[in-house]
CSV table of C-alpha atoms in Angstrom, one decimal:
chain,number,residue,atom,x,y,z
A,1,MET,CA,0.0,0.0,0.0
A,2,GLU,CA,2.8,2.3,0.9
A,3,SER,CA,4.5,1.8,-2.5
A,4,MET,CA,1.3,2.5,-4.3
A,5,LEU,CA,0.8,5.8,-2.5
A,6,ILE,CA,4.3,6.9,-3.0
A,7,GLY,CA,4.2,5.9,-6.6
A,8,SER,CA,1.4,8.3,-7.3
A,9,PHE,CA,3.6,11.2,-6.4
A,10,GLN,CA,6.7,10.7,-8.5
A,11,LYS,CA,9.2,13.6,-8.9
A,12,PRO,CA,8.9,15.6,-12.0
A,13,SER,CA,12.1,15.7,-13.9
A,14,LEU,CA,13.7,18.0,-16.4
A,15,SER,CA,16.3,16.4,-18.7
A,16,LEU,CA,19.5,18.2,-19.6
A,17,PRO,CA,18.8,18.1,-23.3
A,18,PHE,CA,15.6,20.0,-22.7
A,19,ALA,CA,17.6,22.6,-20.7
A,20,ALA,CA,20.2,22.8,-23.4
A,21,GLU,CA,17.5,23.3,-26.0
A,22,LEU,CA,16.1,26.2,-24.1
A,23,CYS,CA,19.5,27.8,-23.8
A,24,SER,CA,20.1,27.4,-27.5
A,25,LEU,CA,17.0,29.3,-28.7
A,26,PRO,CA,17.9,32.2,-30.9
A,27,THR,CA,16.5,34.9,-28.6
A,28,GLY,CA,19.7,36.3,-27.2
A,29,ASN,CA,22.0,35.5,-24.3
A,30,HIS,CA,19.9,37.4,-21.8
A,31,LEU,CA,16.8,35.4,-22.7
A,32,LYS,CA,18.7,32.1,-22.7
A,33,CYS,CA,20.1,32.6,-19.3
A,34,LYS,CA,16.8,33.8,-17.9
A,35,ALA,CA,15.0,30.7,-19.3
A,36,PHE,CA,17.6,28.4,-17.8
A,37,SER,CA,17.4,30.2,-14.4
A,38,ASN,CA,13.6,29.8,-14.4
A,39,VAL,CA,13.9,26.1,-15.2
A,40,GLY,CA,16.3,25.6,-12.3
A,41,ARG,CA,14.0,27.4,-9.9
A,42,ILE,CA,11.0,25.3,-11.0
A,43,TYR,CA,13.1,22.1,-10.6
A,44,ALA,CA,14.2,23.1,-7.0
A,45,VAL,CA,10.6,23.9,-6.0
A,46,SER,CA,9.4,20.6,-7.5
A,47,GLU,CA,12.1,18.7,-5.7
A,48,ARG,CA,11.1,20.2,-2.3
A,49,LEU,CA,7.4,19.4,-3.0
A,50,CYS,CA,8.1,15.8,-3.7
A,51,VAL,CA,10.2,15.4,-0.6
A,52,ARG,CA,7.3,16.9,1.5
A,53,ARG,CA,4.8,14.7,-0.1
A,54,GLN,CA,6.8,11.6,0.5
A,55,ASN,CA,7.2,12.6,4.2
A,56,LEU,CA,3.5,13.1,4.5
A,57,VAL,CA,2.7,9.7,3.0
A,58,HIS,CA,5.2,7.9,5.2
A,59,GLN,CA,3.7,9.7,8.3
A,60,SER,CA,0.2,8.8,7.2
A,61,VAL,CA,1.0,5.1,6.8
A,62,LYS,CA,2.8,5.0,10.1
A,63,ASN,CA,-0.1,6.6,11.9
A,64,ILE,CA,-2.6,4.2,10.3
A,65,THR,CA,-0.7,1.1,11.0
A,66,GLN,CA,0.7,2.0,14.5
A,67,ARG,CA,-1.7,4.4,16.2
A,68,ARG,CA,-3.7,2.7,19.1
A,69,VAL,CA,-5.4,4.5,21.9
A,70,THR,CA,-5.7,2.8,25.2
A,71,LEU,CA,-8.7,3.5,27.3
A,72,ASN,CA,-8.8,2.6,31.0
A,73,PRO,CA,-12.2,3.6,32.5
A,74,LYS,CA,-11.9,3.9,36.3
A,75,GLY,CA,-9.0,1.6,36.4
A,76,ASP,CA,-11.2,-1.5,36.1
A,77,SER,CA,-10.6,-2.8,32.6
A,78,LYS,CA,-8.5,-2.2,29.5
A,79,TYR,CA,-9.9,-1.5,26.1
A,80,VAL,CA,-8.3,-0.6,22.8
A,81,VAL,CA,-9.5,1.5,19.9
A,82,ASN,CA,-7.8,0.6,16.7
A,83,SER,CA,-8.1,3.6,14.3
A,84,ALA,CA,-7.0,1.6,11.3
A,85,SER,CA,-9.6,-1.1,11.5
A,86,GLY,CA,-12.4,1.2,12.7
A,87,HIS,CA,-13.4,-1.2,15.6
A,88,SER,CA,-14.6,0.7,18.7
A,89,LEU,CA,-13.9,-0.6,22.2
A,90,GLU,CA,-12.2,-3.8,21.1
A,91,SER,CA,-10.7,-5.9,23.8
A,92,GLU,CA,-7.0,-6.4,23.3
A,93,PRO,CA,-6.4,-10.2,23.0
A,94,SER,CA,-4.1,-11.7,25.5
A,95,LYS,CA,-1.3,-13.9,24.3
A,96,SER,CA,-0.9,-15.7,27.6
A,97,PRO,CA,-2.5,-19.1,28.1
A,98,LEU,CA,-4.0,-17.7,31.4
A,99,GLY,CA,-5.5,-14.8,29.5
A,100,PRO,CA,-9.1,-16.1,29.5
A,101,LEU,CA,-8.9,-17.0,33.2
A,102,HIS,CA,-7.5,-13.6,34.0
A,103,GLN,CA,-10.2,-11.9,32.0
A,104,GLY,CA,-12.9,-14.0,33.7
A,105,LEU,CA,-11.6,-13.1,37.2
A,106,ASP,CA,-11.3,-9.4,36.2
A,107,ALA,CA,-14.9,-9.4,35.0
A,108,PHE,CA,-16.2,-11.0,38.2
A,109,TYR,CA,-14.0,-8.6,40.3
A,110,ARG,CA,-15.8,-5.7,38.7
A,111,PHE,CA,-19.2,-7.4,38.9
A,112,SER,CA,-18.7,-7.8,42.7
A,113,ARG,CA,-18.1,-4.1,43.2
A,114,PRO,CA,-15.0,-4.6,45.4
A,115,HIS,CA,-15.2,-1.4,47.4
A,116,THR,CA,-18.5,-2.7,48.9
A,117,VAL,CA,-17.0,-6.1,49.5
A,118,ILE,CA,-14.1,-4.6,51.4
A,119,GLY,CA,-16.5,-2.3,53.4
A,120,THR,CA,-18.7,-5.2,54.4
A,121,ALA,CA,-15.8,-7.5,55.5
A,122,LEU,CA,-14.1,-4.7,57.5
A,123,SER,CA,-17.4,-3.6,59.2
A,124,ILE,CA,-18.1,-7.2,60.4
A,125,VAL,CA,-14.6,-7.7,61.7
A,126,SER,CA,-14.7,-4.3,63.5
A,127,VAL,CA,-18.1,-4.7,65.2
A,128,SER,CA,-17.3,-8.3,66.1
A,129,LEU,CA,-14.2,-7.1,68.0
A,130,LEU,CA,-16.4,-4.9,70.1
A,131,ALA,CA,-17.8,-8.0,71.7
A,132,VAL,CA,-14.3,-9.1,72.8
A,133,GLU,CA,-13.8,-8.4,76.5
A,134,LYS,CA,-10.6,-10.3,77.2
A,135,LEU,CA,-7.7,-12.0,75.4
A,136,SER,CA,-9.2,-15.5,76.0
A,137,ASP,CA,-12.1,-14.5,73.8
A,138,PHE,CA,-9.8,-14.8,70.8
A,139,SER,CA,-10.6,-18.5,70.6
A,140,PRO,CA,-11.2,-20.9,67.6
A,141,LEU,CA,-14.9,-20.5,68.4
A,142,PHE,CA,-14.7,-16.8,67.9
A,143,PHE,CA,-12.8,-17.0,64.6
A,144,ALA,CA,-15.1,-19.7,63.3
A,145,GLY,CA,-18.2,-17.6,64.1
A,146,LEU,CA,-16.5,-14.5,62.5
A,147,LEU,CA,-15.7,-16.4,59.3
A,148,GLU,CA,-19.2,-17.7,59.0
A,149,ALA,CA,-20.6,-14.2,59.3
A,150,ILE,CA,-18.2,-12.7,56.8
A,151,VAL,CA,-18.7,-15.4,54.1
A,152,ALA,CA,-22.5,-15.3,54.5
A,153,ALA,CA,-22.6,-11.5,54.3
A,154,LEU,CA,-20.2,-11.3,51.3
A,155,LEU,CA,-22.4,-13.8,49.4
A,156,MET,CA,-25.4,-11.6,50.1
A,157,ASN,CA,-23.4,-8.5,49.2
A,158,ILE,CA,-22.7,-9.9,45.8
A,159,TYR,CA,-26.4,-10.8,45.4
A,160,ILE,CA,-27.4,-7.2,46.1
A,161,VAL,CA,-24.9,-5.4,43.9
A,162,GLY,CA,-25.4,-8.0,41.1
A,163,LEU,CA,-29.2,-7.5,41.1
A,164,ASN,CA,-28.7,-3.8,41.0
A,165,GLN,CA,-26.5,-4.2,37.8
A,166,ILE,CA,-29.1,-6.5,36.2
A,167,SER,CA,-31.8,-3.9,36.8
A,168,ASP,CA,-29.6,-1.0,35.6
A,169,ILE,CA,-28.0,-2.3,32.4
A,170,GLU,CA,-29.1,0.7,30.3
A,171,ILE,CA,-28.3,3.2,32.9
A,172,ASP,CA,-24.8,1.7,33.5
A,173,LYS,CA,-24.1,1.9,29.8
A,174,VAL,CA,-24.0,5.7,30.4
A,175,ASN,CA,-22.8,5.9,34.0
A,176,LYS,CA,-20.6,2.8,34.4
A,177,PRO,CA,-19.8,1.3,30.9
A,178,TYR,CA,-16.9,-0.8,32.4
A,179,LEU,CA,-19.3,-3.1,34.4
A,180,PRO,CA,-19.5,-6.6,32.8
A,181,LEU,CA,-23.3,-6.5,32.1
A,182,ALA,CA,-23.1,-3.0,30.6
A,183,SER,CA,-20.1,-3.8,28.5
A,184,GLY,CA,-21.5,-7.1,27.2
A,185,GLU,CA,-18.9,-9.3,28.8
A,186,TYR,CA,-21.7,-10.9,30.8
A,187,SER,CA,-25.1,-11.8,29.3
A,188,VAL,CA,-28.2,-11.2,31.4
A,189,LYS,CA,-28.6,-14.9,31.8
A,190,THR,CA,-25.1,-15.1,33.3
A,191,GLY,CA,-25.8,-12.3,35.6
A,192,VAL,CA,-29.1,-13.9,36.8
A,193,MET,CA,-27.3,-17.2,37.4
A,194,ILE,CA,-24.6,-15.6,39.5
A,195,VAL,CA,-27.0,-13.5,41.5
A,196,SER,CA,-29.4,-16.4,42.2
A,197,SER,CA,-26.5,-18.8,43.2
A,198,PHE,CA,-25.0,-16.3,45.6
A,199,GLY,CA,-28.3,-15.5,47.2
A,200,ILE,CA,-29.2,-19.1,47.7
A,201,LEU,CA,-25.7,-19.9,49.1
A,202,SER,CA,-26.0,-17.0,51.6
A,203,PHE,CA,-29.3,-18.2,53.0
A,204,TRP,CA,-28.1,-21.8,53.1
A,205,LEU,CA,-25.0,-20.9,55.1
A,206,GLY,CA,-27.0,-18.6,57.4
A,207,TRP,CA,-29.5,-21.4,58.1
A,208,ILE,CA,-27.0,-24.2,58.8
A,209,VAL,CA,-25.0,-21.9,61.1
A,210,GLY,CA,-28.1,-21.6,63.3
A,211,SER,CA,-27.5,-18.0,64.5
A,212,TRP,CA,-30.7,-16.0,64.5
A,213,PRO,CA,-29.0,-12.6,64.5
A,214,LEU,CA,-27.0,-13.7,61.4
A,215,PHE,CA,-30.0,-15.1,59.6
A,216,TRP,CA,-32.1,-12.0,60.2
A,217,ALA,CA,-29.3,-9.8,59.1
A,218,LEU,CA,-29.2,-11.7,55.8
A,219,PHE,CA,-32.9,-11.8,55.4
A,220,ILE,CA,-33.5,-8.0,56.0
A,221,SER,CA,-30.5,-7.2,53.7
A,222,PHE,CA,-32.1,-9.4,51.0
A,223,MET,CA,-35.5,-7.8,51.3
A,224,LEU,CA,-34.2,-4.2,51.2
A,225,GLY,CA,-31.6,-4.9,48.5
A,226,THR,CA,-34.3,-6.5,46.3
A,227,ALA,CA,-36.8,-3.8,46.9
A,228,TYR,CA,-34.1,-1.2,46.1
A,229,SER,CA,-33.3,-2.5,42.7
A,230,ILE,CA,-35.8,-4.8,41.1
A,231,ASP,CA,-38.1,-3.2,38.5
A,232,VAL,CA,-41.6,-4.4,39.5
A,233,PRO,CA,-44.7,-2.4,40.6
A,234,LEU,CA,-44.4,-0.8,44.0
A,235,LEU,CA,-40.6,-1.6,44.2
A,236,ARG,CA,-37.4,-0.2,42.6
A,237,TRP,CA,-37.1,2.1,45.6
A,238,LYS,CA,-33.9,3.6,44.2
A,239,ARG,CA,-36.2,5.9,42.1
A,240,PHE,CA,-37.2,7.8,45.2
A,241,ALA,CA,-34.4,9.7,46.9
A,242,VAL,CA,-35.5,9.4,50.5
A,243,VAL,CA,-36.5,5.8,50.4
A,244,ALA,CA,-33.3,4.8,48.6
A,245,ALA,CA,-31.2,6.6,51.3
A,246,MET,CA,-33.2,4.8,54.0
A,247,CYS,CA,-32.5,1.4,52.5
A,248,ILE,CA,-28.7,2.0,52.6
A,249,PHE,CA,-29.0,3.6,56.0
A,250,ALA,CA,-30.9,0.5,57.4
A,251,VAL,CA,-28.3,-2.0,56.1
A,252,ARG,CA,-25.0,-0.1,56.6
A,253,ALA,CA,-25.8,1.8,59.8
A,254,VAL,CA,-28.2,-0.5,61.7
A,255,ILE,CA,-28.1,-4.1,60.5
A,256,VAL,CA,-24.3,-4.4,60.1
A,257,GLN,CA,-23.5,-2.9,63.5
A,258,ILE,CA,-26.2,-4.4,65.7
A,259,ALA,CA,-26.9,-7.8,64.1
A,260,PHE,CA,-23.3,-8.9,63.6
A,261,TYR,CA,-22.4,-7.7,67.1
A,262,LEU,CA,-25.2,-9.8,68.5
A,263,HIS,CA,-24.1,-12.7,66.4
A,264,ILE,CA,-20.8,-12.8,68.2
A,265,GLN,CA,-22.1,-11.6,71.6
A,266,THR,CA,-25.1,-14.0,71.9
A,267,TYR,CA,-24.5,-16.9,69.5
A,268,VAL,CA,-20.7,-17.3,69.7
A,269,PHE,CA,-20.0,-16.1,73.3
A,270,GLY,CA,-23.4,-16.9,74.8
A,271,ARG,CA,-23.6,-13.6,76.6
A,272,PRO,CA,-26.7,-11.3,77.1
A,273,GLY,CA,-27.4,-9.1,74.1
A,274,ILE,CA,-26.6,-5.8,75.7
A,275,LEU,CA,-25.7,-2.9,73.5
A,276,THR,CA,-22.5,-1.3,74.9
A,277,LYS,CA,-21.3,2.3,74.5
A,278,PRO,CA,-18.9,1.5,71.6
A,279,VAL,CA,-21.7,-0.3,69.7
A,280,ILE,CA,-24.1,2.6,70.2
A,281,PHE,CA,-21.3,5.0,69.0
A,282,ALA,CA,-20.6,2.8,66.0
A,283,THR,CA,-24.3,2.8,65.0
A,284,ALA,CA,-24.6,6.5,65.4
A,285,PHE,CA,-21.4,7.3,63.5
A,286,MET,CA,-22.2,5.0,60.7
A,287,SER,CA,-25.7,6.5,60.4
A,288,PHE,CA,-24.0,9.7,59.2
A,289,PHE,CA,-21.6,7.7,56.9
A,290,SER,CA,-24.4,5.6,55.4
A,291,VAL,CA,-26.5,8.7,54.6
A,292,VAL,CA,-23.4,10.3,53.0
A,293,ILE,CA,-22.7,7.2,50.9
A,294,ALA,CA,-26.4,7.0,49.8
A,295,LEU,CA,-26.2,10.7,48.7
A,296,PHE,CA,-22.7,10.8,47.3
A,297,LYS,CA,-22.9,7.6,45.1
A,298,ASP,CA,-25.4,9.5,42.8
A,299,ILE,CA,-23.2,12.6,42.3
A,300,PRO,CA,-21.0,11.0,39.5
A,301,ASP,CA,-24.1,9.3,37.9
A,302,ILE,CA,-26.2,12.4,37.3
A,303,VAL,CA,-26.2,12.1,33.5
A,304,GLY,CA,-27.6,8.6,33.3
A,305,ASP,CA,-30.0,9.2,36.2
A,306,LYS,CA,-31.5,12.2,34.4
A,307,ILE,CA,-31.9,10.2,31.2
A,308,TYR,CA,-33.7,7.3,32.9
A,309,GLY,CA,-35.8,9.3,35.4
A,310,ILE,CA,-34.0,8.4,38.6
A,311,GLN,CA,-35.0,11.3,40.9
A,312,SER,CA,-31.9,11.2,43.2
A,313,PHE,CA,-31.0,14.2,45.4
A,314,THR,CA,-28.3,15.0,43.0
A,315,VAL,CA,-30.7,15.3,40.1
A,316,ARG,CA,-33.1,17.4,42.2
A,317,LEU,CA,-30.6,19.7,44.0
A,318,GLY,CA,-27.5,19.6,41.8
A,319,GLN,CA,-24.0,18.1,42.3
A,320,GLU,CA,-22.4,20.9,44.2
A,321,LYS,CA,-25.1,21.3,46.8
A,322,VAL,CA,-25.3,17.6,47.5
A,323,PHE,CA,-21.5,17.4,47.7
A,324,TRP,CA,-21.3,20.0,50.4
A,325,ILE,CA,-24.2,18.5,52.3
A,326,CYS,CA,-22.2,15.2,52.4
A,327,ILE,CA,-19.0,17.0,53.6
A,328,SER,CA,-21.0,18.8,56.3
A,329,LEU,CA,-22.5,15.5,57.6
A,330,LEU,CA,-19.2,13.8,57.8
A,331,GLU,CA,-17.6,16.7,59.6
A,332,MET,CA,-20.4,16.6,62.1
A,333,ALA,CA,-19.8,12.9,62.6
A,334,TYR,CA,-16.1,13.6,63.3
A,335,ALA,CA,-17.1,16.3,65.8
A,336,VAL,CA,-19.3,13.7,67.6
A,337,ALA,CA,-16.4,11.3,67.6
A,338,LEU,CA,-14.2,13.9,69.2
A,339,PHE,CA,-16.8,14.4,71.9
A,340,VAL,CA,-16.9,10.7,72.6
A,341,GLY,CA,-13.1,10.6,72.8
A,342,VAL,CA,-12.9,13.5,75.3
A,343,THR,CA,-15.5,11.8,77.6
A,344,SER,CA,-13.7,8.4,77.5
A,345,SER,CA,-12.3,7.2,80.8
A,346,CYS,CA,-9.7,5.0,79.1
A,347,THR,CA,-6.6,7.1,78.4
A,348,TRP,CA,-5.3,5.1,75.4
A,349,SER,CA,-8.8,5.0,73.9
A,350,LYS,CA,-9.3,8.7,74.4
A,351,TRP,CA,-6.1,9.7,72.5
A,352,ALA,CA,-6.6,7.1,69.7
A,353,THR,CA,-10.1,8.5,69.2
A,354,LEU,CA,-9.1,12.1,69.3
A,355,VAL,CA,-6.0,11.9,67.1
A,356,GLY,CA,-7.6,9.5,64.6
A,357,HIS,CA,-10.7,11.5,64.0
A,358,THR,CA,-8.9,14.8,63.9
A,359,VAL,CA,-6.7,13.5,61.1
A,360,LEU,CA,-9.5,12.0,59.1
A,361,GLY,CA,-11.6,15.2,59.5
A,362,TYR,CA,-8.7,17.3,58.3
A,363,LEU,CA,-8.0,15.1,55.3
A,364,LEU,CA,-11.6,15.3,54.3
A,365,TRP,CA,-11.8,19.1,54.4
A,366,SER,CA,-8.5,19.7,52.7
A,367,ARG,CA,-9.4,17.5,49.8
A,368,ALA,CA,-13.0,18.7,49.5
A,369,LYS,CA,-11.7,22.3,48.9
A,370,SER,CA,-9.9,21.3,45.7
A,371,ILE,CA,-12.7,19.3,44.0
A,372,ASP,CA,-13.4,20.0,40.3
A,373,PHE,CA,-17.2,19.7,39.8
A,374,LYS,CA,-16.7,19.7,36.0
A,375,SER,CA,-14.7,16.5,36.0
A,376,LYS,CA,-16.5,13.2,36.5
A,377,THR,CA,-13.2,11.5,37.1
A,378,ALA,CA,-12.4,13.9,40.0
A,379,ILE,CA,-15.9,13.3,41.5
A,380,THR,CA,-15.6,9.6,41.2
A,381,SER,CA,-12.2,9.6,42.7
A,382,PHE,CA,-13.5,11.6,45.7
A,383,TYR,CA,-16.3,9.1,46.1
A,384,MET,CA,-13.7,6.3,46.4
A,385,PHE,CA,-11.9,8.5,48.9
A,386,ILE,CA,-15.1,8.6,51.0
A,387,TRP,CA,-15.0,4.8,51.0
A,388,LYS,CA,-11.4,4.9,52.2
A,389,LEU,CA,-12.5,7.1,55.1
A,390,PHE,CA,-15.3,4.5,55.7
A,391,TYR,CA,-12.6,1.8,55.9
A,392,ALA,CA,-10.4,3.9,58.2
A,393,GLU,CA,-13.4,4.4,60.6
A,394,TYR,CA,-13.9,0.7,61.0
A,395,LEU,CA,-10.2,0.5,62.0
A,396,LEU,CA,-10.8,3.1,64.8
A,397,ILE,CA,-14.2,1.8,66.1
A,398,PRO,CA,-12.7,-1.2,68.0
A,399,LEU,CA,-10.4,1.3,69.9
A,400,VAL,CA,-13.5,3.2,71.2
A,401,ARG,CA,-14.0,2.2,74.9
């Protein structure tokens, strides 16, 4: 192809006999020299034009055959746009024998929404530690009960986030095109199979364990998660801002804190189900955090929510206003944590609570001041920062005494 293109731009040539003929015309020395000078000038200009054309052709061929643009939406998956073939969002094939396995694991990783998985696991470990009163409580019985709770809850977590993706395929094509169902990596049948299997496994494990706090935690989470997402009459509560926020609040703030604490306290340790001061603090603090997550998760998704009629607070009030409401709520939560730290009678707990929450509150405020509301990438990054603060809080909660 390259030779064909270059061949169509051959250099014009002027032979020496033709130049000599011009110089020998009987029009006088002056005219002969002038004619020869003009021919030389034309030849030089033609030479430069040919060189430039050749360079342009070489560059065009190089661009067509080599240019590839790598897209990496939200760091979750890698796609390639090949400008020569005209294929859009074509997955780059892997040469490794483990390529299909890696791609399958990567797709499931994105389907499981890992930030929610990490949050669920950390929260269960954290509130379970609140039931520990002495070193001898760290027994095989405790770790077995903790593992049962984590596995059952993670299975239910994947059911809930998977069902939400099945119900939001068209919306996710706008808001989150990297998710497996939205991108076409998973068919709807595959998504339904995964969601159904994980939901059944979660209930099966909760039933054979025999812990009523654990079973009720799974059941209530199942009911609220289904009502939040599934598109049937009277349900799909995510369409209504207040109801959607209450669903997330109920699961993240109340069910996780109280039910999993009671699972360890009553079922594993066989003690009375008394809610201690640290448990009450954890429930109150995570009430703020759960509301913030419920509000903030819609800020990056305003475009798709508007198109498909999801009346979130962000759609109704605007991104910037909802953003600062979230920041204010979190700073209020950190202020409450400082008050709890000051009133603690345990010296090491007091200082851990004060220093930890002061640092987190400062980091939140300093980053919030530099947010760019015109950049979806910046807003999404800040949302993931909120989840990191969520994780950090669950590291601090066991230190509250």
